[in-house]
Tab-separated table of N, CA and C in Angstrom:
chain	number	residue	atom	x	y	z
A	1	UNK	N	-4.301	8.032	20.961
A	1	UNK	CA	-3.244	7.286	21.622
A	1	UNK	C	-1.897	7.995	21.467
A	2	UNK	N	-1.639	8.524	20.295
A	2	UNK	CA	-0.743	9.386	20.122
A	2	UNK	C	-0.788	10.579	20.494
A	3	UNK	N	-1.688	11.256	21.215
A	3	UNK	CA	-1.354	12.745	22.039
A	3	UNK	C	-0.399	13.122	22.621
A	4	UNK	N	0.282	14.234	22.749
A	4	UNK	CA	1.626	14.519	23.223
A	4	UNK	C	2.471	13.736	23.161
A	5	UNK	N	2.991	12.819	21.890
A	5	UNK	CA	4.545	12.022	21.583
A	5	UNK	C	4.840	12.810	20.772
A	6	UNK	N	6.072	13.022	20.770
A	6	UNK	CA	6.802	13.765	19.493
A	6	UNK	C	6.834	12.724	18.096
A	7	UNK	N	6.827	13.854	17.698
A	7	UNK	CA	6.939	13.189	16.478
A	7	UNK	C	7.906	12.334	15.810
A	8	UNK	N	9.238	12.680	16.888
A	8	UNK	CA	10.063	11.609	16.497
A	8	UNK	C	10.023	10.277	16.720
A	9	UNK	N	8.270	9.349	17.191
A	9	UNK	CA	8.273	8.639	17.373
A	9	UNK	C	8.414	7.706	16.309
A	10	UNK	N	8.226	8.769	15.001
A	10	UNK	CA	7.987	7.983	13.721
A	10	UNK	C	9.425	7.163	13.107
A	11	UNK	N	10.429	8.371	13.577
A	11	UNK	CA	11.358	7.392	13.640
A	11	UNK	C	12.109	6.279	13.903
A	12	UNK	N	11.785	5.956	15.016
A	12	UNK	CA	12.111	4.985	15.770
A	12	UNK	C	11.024	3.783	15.772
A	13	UNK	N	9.670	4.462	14.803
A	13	UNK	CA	8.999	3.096	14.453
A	13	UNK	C	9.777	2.490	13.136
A	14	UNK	N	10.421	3.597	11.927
A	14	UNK	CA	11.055	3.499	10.826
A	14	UNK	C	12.168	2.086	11.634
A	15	UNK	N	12.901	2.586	12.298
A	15	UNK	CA	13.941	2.293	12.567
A	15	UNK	C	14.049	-0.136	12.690
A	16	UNK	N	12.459	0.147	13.375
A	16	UNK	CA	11.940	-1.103	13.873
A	16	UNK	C	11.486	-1.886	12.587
A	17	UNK	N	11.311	-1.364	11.251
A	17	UNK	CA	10.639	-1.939	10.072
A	17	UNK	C	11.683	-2.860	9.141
A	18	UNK	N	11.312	-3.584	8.826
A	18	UNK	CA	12.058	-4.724	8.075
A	18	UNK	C	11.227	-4.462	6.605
A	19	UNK	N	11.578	-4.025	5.354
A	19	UNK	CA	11.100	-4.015	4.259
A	19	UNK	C	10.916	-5.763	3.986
A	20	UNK	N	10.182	-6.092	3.415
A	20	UNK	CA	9.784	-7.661	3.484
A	20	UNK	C	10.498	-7.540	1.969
A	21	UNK	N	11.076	-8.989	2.244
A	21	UNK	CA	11.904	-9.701	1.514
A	21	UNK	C	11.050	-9.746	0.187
A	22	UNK	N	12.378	-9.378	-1.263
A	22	UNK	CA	11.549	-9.103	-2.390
A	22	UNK	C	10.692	-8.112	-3.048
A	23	UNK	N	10.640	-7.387	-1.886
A	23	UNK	CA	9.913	-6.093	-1.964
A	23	UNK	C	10.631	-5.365	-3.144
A	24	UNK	N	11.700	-4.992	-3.164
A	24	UNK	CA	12.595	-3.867	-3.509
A	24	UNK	C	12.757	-4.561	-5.036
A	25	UNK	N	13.055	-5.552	-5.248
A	25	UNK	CA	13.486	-6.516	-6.561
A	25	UNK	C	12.041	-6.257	-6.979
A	26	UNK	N	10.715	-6.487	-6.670
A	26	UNK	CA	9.648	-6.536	-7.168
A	26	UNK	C	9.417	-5.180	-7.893
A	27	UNK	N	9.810	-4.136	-6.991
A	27	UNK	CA	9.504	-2.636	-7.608
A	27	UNK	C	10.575	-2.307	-8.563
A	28	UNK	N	11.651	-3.035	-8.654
A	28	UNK	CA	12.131	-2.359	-9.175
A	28	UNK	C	12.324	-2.811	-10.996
A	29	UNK	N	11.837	-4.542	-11.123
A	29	UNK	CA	11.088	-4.975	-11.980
A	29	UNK	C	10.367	-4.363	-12.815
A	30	UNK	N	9.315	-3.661	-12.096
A	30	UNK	CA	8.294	-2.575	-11.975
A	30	UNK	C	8.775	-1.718	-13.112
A	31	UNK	N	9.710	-1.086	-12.273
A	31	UNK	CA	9.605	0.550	-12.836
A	31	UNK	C	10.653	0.227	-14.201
A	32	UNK	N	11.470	-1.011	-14.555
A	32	UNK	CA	12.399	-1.129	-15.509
A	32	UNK	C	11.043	-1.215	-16.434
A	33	UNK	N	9.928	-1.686	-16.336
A	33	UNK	CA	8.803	-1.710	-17.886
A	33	UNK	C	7.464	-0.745	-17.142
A	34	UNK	N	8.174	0.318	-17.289
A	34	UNK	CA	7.016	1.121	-16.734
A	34	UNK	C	6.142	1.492	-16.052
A	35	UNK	N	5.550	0.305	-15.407
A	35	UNK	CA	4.510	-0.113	-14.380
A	35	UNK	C	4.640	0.812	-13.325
A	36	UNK	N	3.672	2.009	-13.061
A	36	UNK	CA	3.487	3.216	-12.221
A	36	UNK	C	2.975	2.243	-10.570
A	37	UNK	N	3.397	2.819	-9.911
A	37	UNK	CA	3.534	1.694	-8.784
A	37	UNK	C	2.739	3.034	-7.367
A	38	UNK	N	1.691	2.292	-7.272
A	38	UNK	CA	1.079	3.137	-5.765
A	38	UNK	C	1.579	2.499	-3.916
A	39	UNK	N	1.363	3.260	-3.628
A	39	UNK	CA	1.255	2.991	-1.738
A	39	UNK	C	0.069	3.158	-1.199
A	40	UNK	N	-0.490	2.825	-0.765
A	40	UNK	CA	-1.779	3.437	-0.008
A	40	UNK	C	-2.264	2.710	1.169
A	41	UNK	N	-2.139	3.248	2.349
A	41	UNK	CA	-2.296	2.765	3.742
A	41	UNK	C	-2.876	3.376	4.688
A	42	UNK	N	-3.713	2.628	5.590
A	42	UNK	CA	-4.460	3.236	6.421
A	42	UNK	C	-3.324	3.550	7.629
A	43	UNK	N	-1.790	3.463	7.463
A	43	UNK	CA	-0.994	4.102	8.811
A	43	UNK	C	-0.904	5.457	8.162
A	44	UNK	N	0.309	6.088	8.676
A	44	UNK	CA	0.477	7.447	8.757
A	44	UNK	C	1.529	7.965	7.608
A	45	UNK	N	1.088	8.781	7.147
A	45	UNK	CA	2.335	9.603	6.621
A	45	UNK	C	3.780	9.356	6.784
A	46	UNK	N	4.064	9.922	8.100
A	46	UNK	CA	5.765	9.878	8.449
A	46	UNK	C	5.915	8.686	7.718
A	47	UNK	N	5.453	7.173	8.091
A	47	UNK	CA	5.720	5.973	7.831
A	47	UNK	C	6.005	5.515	6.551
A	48	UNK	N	4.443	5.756	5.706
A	48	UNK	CA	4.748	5.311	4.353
A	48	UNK	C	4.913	6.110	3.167
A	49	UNK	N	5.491	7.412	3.582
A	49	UNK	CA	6.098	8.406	3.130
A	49	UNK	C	7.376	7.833	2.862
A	50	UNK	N	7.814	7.741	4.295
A	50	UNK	CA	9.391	7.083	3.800
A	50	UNK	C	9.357	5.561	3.143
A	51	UNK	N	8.576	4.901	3.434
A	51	UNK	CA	8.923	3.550	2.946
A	51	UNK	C	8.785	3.678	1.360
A	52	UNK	N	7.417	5.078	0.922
A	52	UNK	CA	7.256	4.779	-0.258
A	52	UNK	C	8.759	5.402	-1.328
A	53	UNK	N	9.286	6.437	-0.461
A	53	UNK	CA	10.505	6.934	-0.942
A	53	UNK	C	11.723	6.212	-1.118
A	54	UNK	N	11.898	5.488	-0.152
A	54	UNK	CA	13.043	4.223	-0.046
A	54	UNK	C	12.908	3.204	-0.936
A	55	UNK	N	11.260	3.154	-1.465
A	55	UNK	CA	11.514	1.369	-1.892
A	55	UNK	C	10.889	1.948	-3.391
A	56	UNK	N	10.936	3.148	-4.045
A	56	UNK	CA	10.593	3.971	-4.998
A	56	UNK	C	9.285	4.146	-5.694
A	57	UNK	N	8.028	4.047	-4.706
A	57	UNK	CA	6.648	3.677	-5.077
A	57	UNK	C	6.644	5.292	-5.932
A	58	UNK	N	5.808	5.704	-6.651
A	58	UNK	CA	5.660	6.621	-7.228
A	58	UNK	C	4.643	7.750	-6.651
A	59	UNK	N	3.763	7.174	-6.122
A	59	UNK	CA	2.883	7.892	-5.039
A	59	UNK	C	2.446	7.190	-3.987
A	60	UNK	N	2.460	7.988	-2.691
A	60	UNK	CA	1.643	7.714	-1.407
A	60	UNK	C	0.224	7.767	-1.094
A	61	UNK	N	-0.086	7.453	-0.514
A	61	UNK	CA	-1.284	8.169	0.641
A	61	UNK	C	-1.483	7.494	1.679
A	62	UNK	N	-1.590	8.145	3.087
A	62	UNK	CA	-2.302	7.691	4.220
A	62	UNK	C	-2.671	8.975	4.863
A	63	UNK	N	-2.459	8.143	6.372
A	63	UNK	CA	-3.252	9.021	7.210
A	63	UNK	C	-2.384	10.617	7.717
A	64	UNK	N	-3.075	11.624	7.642
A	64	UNK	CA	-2.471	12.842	7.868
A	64	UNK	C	-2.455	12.801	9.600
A	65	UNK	N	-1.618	13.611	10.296
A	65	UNK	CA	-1.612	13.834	11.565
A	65	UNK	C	-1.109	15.038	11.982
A	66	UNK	N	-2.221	15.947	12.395
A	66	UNK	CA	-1.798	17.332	13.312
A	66	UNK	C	-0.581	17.092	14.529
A	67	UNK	N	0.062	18.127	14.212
A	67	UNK	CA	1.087	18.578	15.081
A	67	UNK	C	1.257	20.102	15.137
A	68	UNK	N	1.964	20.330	16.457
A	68	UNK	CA	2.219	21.218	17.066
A	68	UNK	C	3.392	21.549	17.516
A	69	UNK	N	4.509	22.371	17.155
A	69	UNK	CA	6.010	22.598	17.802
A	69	UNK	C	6.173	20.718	18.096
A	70	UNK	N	6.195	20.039	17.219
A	70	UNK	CA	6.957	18.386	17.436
A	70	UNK	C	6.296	17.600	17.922
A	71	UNK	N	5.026	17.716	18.403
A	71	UNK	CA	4.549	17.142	19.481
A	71	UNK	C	2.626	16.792	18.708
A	72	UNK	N	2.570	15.614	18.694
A	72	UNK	CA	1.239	15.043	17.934
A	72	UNK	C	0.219	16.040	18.869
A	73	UNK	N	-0.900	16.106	18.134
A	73	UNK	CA	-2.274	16.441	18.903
A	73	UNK	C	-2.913	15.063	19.047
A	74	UNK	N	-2.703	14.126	18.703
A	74	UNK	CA	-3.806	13.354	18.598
A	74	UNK	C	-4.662	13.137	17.380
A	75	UNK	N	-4.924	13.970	16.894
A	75	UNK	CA	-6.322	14.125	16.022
A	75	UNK	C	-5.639	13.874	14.259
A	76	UNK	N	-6.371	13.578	13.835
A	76	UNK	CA	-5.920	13.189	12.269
A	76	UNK	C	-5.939	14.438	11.481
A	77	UNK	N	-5.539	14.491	10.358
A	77	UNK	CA	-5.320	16.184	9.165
A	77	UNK	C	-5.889	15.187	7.846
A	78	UNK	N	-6.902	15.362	7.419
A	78	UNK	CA	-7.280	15.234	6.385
A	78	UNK	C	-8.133	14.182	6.176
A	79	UNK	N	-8.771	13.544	5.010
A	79	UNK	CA	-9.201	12.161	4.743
A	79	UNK	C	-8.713	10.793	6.041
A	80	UNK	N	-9.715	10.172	5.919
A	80	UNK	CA	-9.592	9.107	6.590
A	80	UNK	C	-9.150	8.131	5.724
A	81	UNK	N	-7.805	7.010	5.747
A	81	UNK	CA	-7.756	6.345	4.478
A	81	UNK	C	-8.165	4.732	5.476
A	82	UNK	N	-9.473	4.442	4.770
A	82	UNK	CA	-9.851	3.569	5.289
A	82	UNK	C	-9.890	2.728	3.918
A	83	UNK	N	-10.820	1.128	3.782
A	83	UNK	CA	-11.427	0.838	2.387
A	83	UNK	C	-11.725	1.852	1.616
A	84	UNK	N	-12.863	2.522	1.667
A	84	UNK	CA	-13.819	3.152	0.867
A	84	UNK	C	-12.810	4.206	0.487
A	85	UNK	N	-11.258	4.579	1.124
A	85	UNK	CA	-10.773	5.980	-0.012
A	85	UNK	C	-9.816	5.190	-0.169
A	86	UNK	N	-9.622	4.145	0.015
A	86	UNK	CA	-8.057	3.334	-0.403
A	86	UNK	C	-8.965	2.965	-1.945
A	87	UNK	N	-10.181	2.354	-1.996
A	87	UNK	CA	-10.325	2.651	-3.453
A	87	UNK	C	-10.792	3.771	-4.259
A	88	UNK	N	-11.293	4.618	-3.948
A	88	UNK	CA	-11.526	5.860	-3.912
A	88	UNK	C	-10.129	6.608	-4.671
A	89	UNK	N	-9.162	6.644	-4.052
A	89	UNK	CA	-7.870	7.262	-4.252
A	89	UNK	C	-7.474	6.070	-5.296
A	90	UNK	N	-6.981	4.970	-5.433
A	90	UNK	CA	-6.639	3.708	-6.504
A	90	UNK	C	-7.095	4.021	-7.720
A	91	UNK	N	-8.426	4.457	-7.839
A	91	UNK	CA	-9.304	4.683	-9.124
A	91	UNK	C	-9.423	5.911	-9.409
A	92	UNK	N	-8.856	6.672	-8.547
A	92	UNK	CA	-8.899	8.457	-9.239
A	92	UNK	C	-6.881	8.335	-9.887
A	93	UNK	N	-5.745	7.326	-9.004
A	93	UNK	CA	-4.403	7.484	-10.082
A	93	UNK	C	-4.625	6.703	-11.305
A	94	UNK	N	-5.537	5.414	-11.042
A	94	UNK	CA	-5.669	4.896	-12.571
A	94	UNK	C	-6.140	5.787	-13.692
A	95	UNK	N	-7.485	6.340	-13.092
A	95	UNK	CA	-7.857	7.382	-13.861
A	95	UNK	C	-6.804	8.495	-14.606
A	96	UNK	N	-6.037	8.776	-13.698
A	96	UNK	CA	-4.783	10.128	-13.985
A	96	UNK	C	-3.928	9.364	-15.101
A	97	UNK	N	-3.422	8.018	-14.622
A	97	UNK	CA	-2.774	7.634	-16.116
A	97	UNK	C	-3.408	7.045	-17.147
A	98	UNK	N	-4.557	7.738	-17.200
A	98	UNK	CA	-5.322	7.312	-18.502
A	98	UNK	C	-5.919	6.246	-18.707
A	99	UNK	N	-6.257	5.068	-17.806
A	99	UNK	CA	-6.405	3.694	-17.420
A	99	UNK	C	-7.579	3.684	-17.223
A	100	UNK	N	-8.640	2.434	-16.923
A	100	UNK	CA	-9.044	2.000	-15.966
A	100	UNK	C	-8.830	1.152	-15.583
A	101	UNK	N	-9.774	0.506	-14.460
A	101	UNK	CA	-9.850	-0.582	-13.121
A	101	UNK	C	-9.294	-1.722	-14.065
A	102	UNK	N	-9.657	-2.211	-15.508
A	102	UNK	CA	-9.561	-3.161	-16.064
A	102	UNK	C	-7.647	-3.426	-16.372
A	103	UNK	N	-7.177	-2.382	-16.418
A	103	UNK	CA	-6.022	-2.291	-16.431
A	103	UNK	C	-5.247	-2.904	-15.302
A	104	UNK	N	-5.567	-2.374	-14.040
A	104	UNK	CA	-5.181	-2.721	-12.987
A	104	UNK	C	-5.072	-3.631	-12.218
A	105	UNK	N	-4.205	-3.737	-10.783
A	105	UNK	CA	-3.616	-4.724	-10.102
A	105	UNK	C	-3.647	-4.103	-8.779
A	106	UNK	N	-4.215	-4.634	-7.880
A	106	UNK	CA	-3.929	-4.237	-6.512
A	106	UNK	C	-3.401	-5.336	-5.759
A	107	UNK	N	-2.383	-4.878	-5.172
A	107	UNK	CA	-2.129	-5.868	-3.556
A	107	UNK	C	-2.907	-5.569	-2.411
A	108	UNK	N	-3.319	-6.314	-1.429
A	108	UNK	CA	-3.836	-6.133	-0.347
A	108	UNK	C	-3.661	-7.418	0.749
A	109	UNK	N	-3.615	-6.813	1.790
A	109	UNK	CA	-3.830	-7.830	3.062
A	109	UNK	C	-4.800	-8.076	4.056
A	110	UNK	N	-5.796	-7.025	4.129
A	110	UNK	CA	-6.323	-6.883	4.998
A	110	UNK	C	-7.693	-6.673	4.731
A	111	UNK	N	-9.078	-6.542	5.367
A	111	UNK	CA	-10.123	-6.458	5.023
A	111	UNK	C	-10.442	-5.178	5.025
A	112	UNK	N	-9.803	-3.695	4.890
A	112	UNK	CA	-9.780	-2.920	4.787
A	112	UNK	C	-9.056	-2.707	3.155
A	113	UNK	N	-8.893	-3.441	2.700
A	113	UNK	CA	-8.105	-3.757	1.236
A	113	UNK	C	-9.235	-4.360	-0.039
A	114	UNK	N	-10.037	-4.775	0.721
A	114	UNK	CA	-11.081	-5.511	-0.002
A	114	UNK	C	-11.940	-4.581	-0.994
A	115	UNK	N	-12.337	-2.985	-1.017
A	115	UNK	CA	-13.179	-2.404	-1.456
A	115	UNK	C	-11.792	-2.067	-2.804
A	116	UNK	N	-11.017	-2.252	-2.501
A	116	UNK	CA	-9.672	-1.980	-3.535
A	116	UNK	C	-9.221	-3.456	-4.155
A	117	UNK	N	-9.601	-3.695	-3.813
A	117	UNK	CA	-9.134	-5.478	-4.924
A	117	UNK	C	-10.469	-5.383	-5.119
A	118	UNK	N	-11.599	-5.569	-4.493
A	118	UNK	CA	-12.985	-5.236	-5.831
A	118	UNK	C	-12.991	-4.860	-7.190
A	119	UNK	N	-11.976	-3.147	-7.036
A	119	UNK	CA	-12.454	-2.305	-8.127
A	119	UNK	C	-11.221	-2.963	-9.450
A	120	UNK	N	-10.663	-3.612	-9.073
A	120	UNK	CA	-9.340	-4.026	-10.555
A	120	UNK	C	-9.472	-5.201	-10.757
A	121	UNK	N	-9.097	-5.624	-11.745
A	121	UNK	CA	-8.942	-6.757	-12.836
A	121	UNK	C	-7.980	-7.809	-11.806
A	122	UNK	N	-7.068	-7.727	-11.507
A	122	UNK	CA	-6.454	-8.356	-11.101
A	122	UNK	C	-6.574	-8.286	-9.399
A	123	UNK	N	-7.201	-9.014	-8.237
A	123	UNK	CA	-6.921	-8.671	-6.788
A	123	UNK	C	-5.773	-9.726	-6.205
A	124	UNK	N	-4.327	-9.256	-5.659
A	124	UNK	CA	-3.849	-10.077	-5.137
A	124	UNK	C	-3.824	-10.076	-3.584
A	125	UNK	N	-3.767	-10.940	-2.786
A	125	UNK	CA	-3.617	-10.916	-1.628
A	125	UNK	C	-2.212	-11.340	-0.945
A	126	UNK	N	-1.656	-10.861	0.004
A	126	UNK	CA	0.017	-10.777	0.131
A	126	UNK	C	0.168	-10.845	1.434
A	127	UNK	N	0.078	-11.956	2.220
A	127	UNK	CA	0.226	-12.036	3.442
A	127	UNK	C	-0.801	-11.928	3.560
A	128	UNK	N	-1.915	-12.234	3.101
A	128	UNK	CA	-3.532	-11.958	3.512
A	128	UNK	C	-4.231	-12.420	4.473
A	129	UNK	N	-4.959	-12.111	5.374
A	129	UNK	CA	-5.661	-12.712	6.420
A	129	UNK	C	-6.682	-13.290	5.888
A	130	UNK	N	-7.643	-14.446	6.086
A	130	UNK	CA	-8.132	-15.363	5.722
A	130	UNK	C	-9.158	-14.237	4.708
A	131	UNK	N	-9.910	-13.481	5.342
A	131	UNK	CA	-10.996	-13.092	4.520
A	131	UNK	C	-10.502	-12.401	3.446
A	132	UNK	N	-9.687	-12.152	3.166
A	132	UNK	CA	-8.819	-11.470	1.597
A	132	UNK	C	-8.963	-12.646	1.244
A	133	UNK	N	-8.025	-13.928	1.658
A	133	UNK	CA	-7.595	-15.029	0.758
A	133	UNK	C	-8.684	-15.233	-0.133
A	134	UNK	N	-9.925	-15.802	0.344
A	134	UNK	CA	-11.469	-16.065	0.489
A	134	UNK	C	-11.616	-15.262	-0.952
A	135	UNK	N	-11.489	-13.914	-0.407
A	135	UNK	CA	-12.341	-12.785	-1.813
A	135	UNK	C	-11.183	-13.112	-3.082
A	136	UNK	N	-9.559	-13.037	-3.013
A	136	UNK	CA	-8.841	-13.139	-4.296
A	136	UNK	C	-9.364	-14.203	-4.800
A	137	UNK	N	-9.334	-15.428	-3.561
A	137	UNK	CA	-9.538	-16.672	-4.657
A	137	UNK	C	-10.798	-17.172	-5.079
A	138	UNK	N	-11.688	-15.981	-4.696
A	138	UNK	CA	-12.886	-15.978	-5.370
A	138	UNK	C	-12.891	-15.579	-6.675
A	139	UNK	N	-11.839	-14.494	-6.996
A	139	UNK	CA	-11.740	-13.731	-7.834
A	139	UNK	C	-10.959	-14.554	-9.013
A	140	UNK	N	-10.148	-15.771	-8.835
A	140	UNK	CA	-9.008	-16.410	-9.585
A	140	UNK	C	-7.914	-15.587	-9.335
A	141	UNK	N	-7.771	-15.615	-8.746
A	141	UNK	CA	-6.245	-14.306	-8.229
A	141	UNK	C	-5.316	-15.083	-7.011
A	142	UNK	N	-4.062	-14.879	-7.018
A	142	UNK	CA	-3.286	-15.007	-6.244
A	142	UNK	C	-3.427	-15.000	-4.939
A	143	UNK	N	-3.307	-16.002	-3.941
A	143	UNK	CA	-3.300	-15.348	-2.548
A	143	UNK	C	-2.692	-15.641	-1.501
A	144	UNK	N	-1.596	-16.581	-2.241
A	144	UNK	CA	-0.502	-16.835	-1.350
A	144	UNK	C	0.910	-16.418	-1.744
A	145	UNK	N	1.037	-15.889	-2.264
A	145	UNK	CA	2.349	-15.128	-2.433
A	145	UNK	C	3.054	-14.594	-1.701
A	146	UNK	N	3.927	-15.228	-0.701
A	146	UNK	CA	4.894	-14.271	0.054
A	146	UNK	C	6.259	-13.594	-0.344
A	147	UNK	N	6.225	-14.248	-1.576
A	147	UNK	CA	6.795	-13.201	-1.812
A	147	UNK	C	6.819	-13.070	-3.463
A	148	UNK	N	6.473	-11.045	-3.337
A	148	UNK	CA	6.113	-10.470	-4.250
A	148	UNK	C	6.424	-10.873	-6.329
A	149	UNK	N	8.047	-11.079	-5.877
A	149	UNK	CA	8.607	-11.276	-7.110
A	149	UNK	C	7.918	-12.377	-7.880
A	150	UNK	N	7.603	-13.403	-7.062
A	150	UNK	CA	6.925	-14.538	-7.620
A	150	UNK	C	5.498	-14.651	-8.716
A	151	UNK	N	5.281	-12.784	-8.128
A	151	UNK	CA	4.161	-12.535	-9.237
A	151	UNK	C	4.567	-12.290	-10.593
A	152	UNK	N	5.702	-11.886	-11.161
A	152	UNK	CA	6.197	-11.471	-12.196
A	152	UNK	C	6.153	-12.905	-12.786
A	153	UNK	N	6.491	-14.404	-12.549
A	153	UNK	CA	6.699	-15.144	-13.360
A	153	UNK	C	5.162	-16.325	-13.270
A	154	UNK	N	4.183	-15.732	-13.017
A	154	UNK	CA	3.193	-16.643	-12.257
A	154	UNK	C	2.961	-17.684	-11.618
A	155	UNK	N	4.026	-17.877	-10.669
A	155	UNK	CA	4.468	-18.995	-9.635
A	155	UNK	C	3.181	-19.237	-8.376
């Protein structure tokens, strides 16, 4: 769908994004007691590259995208970040800081989020579409939280 747009389309999707309320207070909670903070999304690079830079996540990942002199090919560059490497990738940074799954906390919304709130101790769901809600609160986990901060005091 993206064949021949420049790439500056990414900007002007940036431009259209509203960081959701609490977001920024939540991370930044975060990083005052250490808490190593991931991104991981099945959109694109340009996107949550910057969002993860702006709102100070510590690492990214999504989807890679070939280009040419500015101009998309179409075709993806690398891994597909679907479920299966959104936990895949989750459990190889826990791993890196010395952790495991038992340690951990994932957010998710979507049923592409689900193979990643599986693998941790804690699954929250955040704006979740019904079948997340379903699996957190299968799990005893959070799944109405709109907003983030509210997890820090268990509201």
């Amino acid at each position: 769908v993206l064949a021949g747009c420049s790439t500056g389309i990414f900007a002007q999707a940036l431009n259209a994004i509203t960081v959701q309320f609490g977001m920024e207070q939540f991370l930044s909670f975060c990083r005052r007691r250490g808490v190593v903070s991931h991104l991981v999304s099945g959109g694109f690079v340009p996107i949550a590259g910057s969002i993860a830079k702006q709102l100070g996540f510590d690492h990214f990942h999504a989807n890679g995208l070939k280009h040419a002199n500015g101009i998309l090919t179409g075709e993806l560059e690398g891994v597909i970040v679907d479920g299966a490497e959104k936990r895949r990738w989750m459990l190889e940074r826990v791993a890196a800081l010395g952790l495991d799954a038992g340690s951990a906390a994932a957010v998710g919304d979507g049923a592409n989020d689900i193979p990643m709130l599986n693998a941790v101790a804690v699954p929250v769901g955040h704006h979740a579409k019904l079948i997340v809600r379903e699996h957190v609160t299968a799990h005893n986990a959070s799944a109405s939280h709109l907003f983030l901060a509210a997890l820090l005091f268990g509201e």
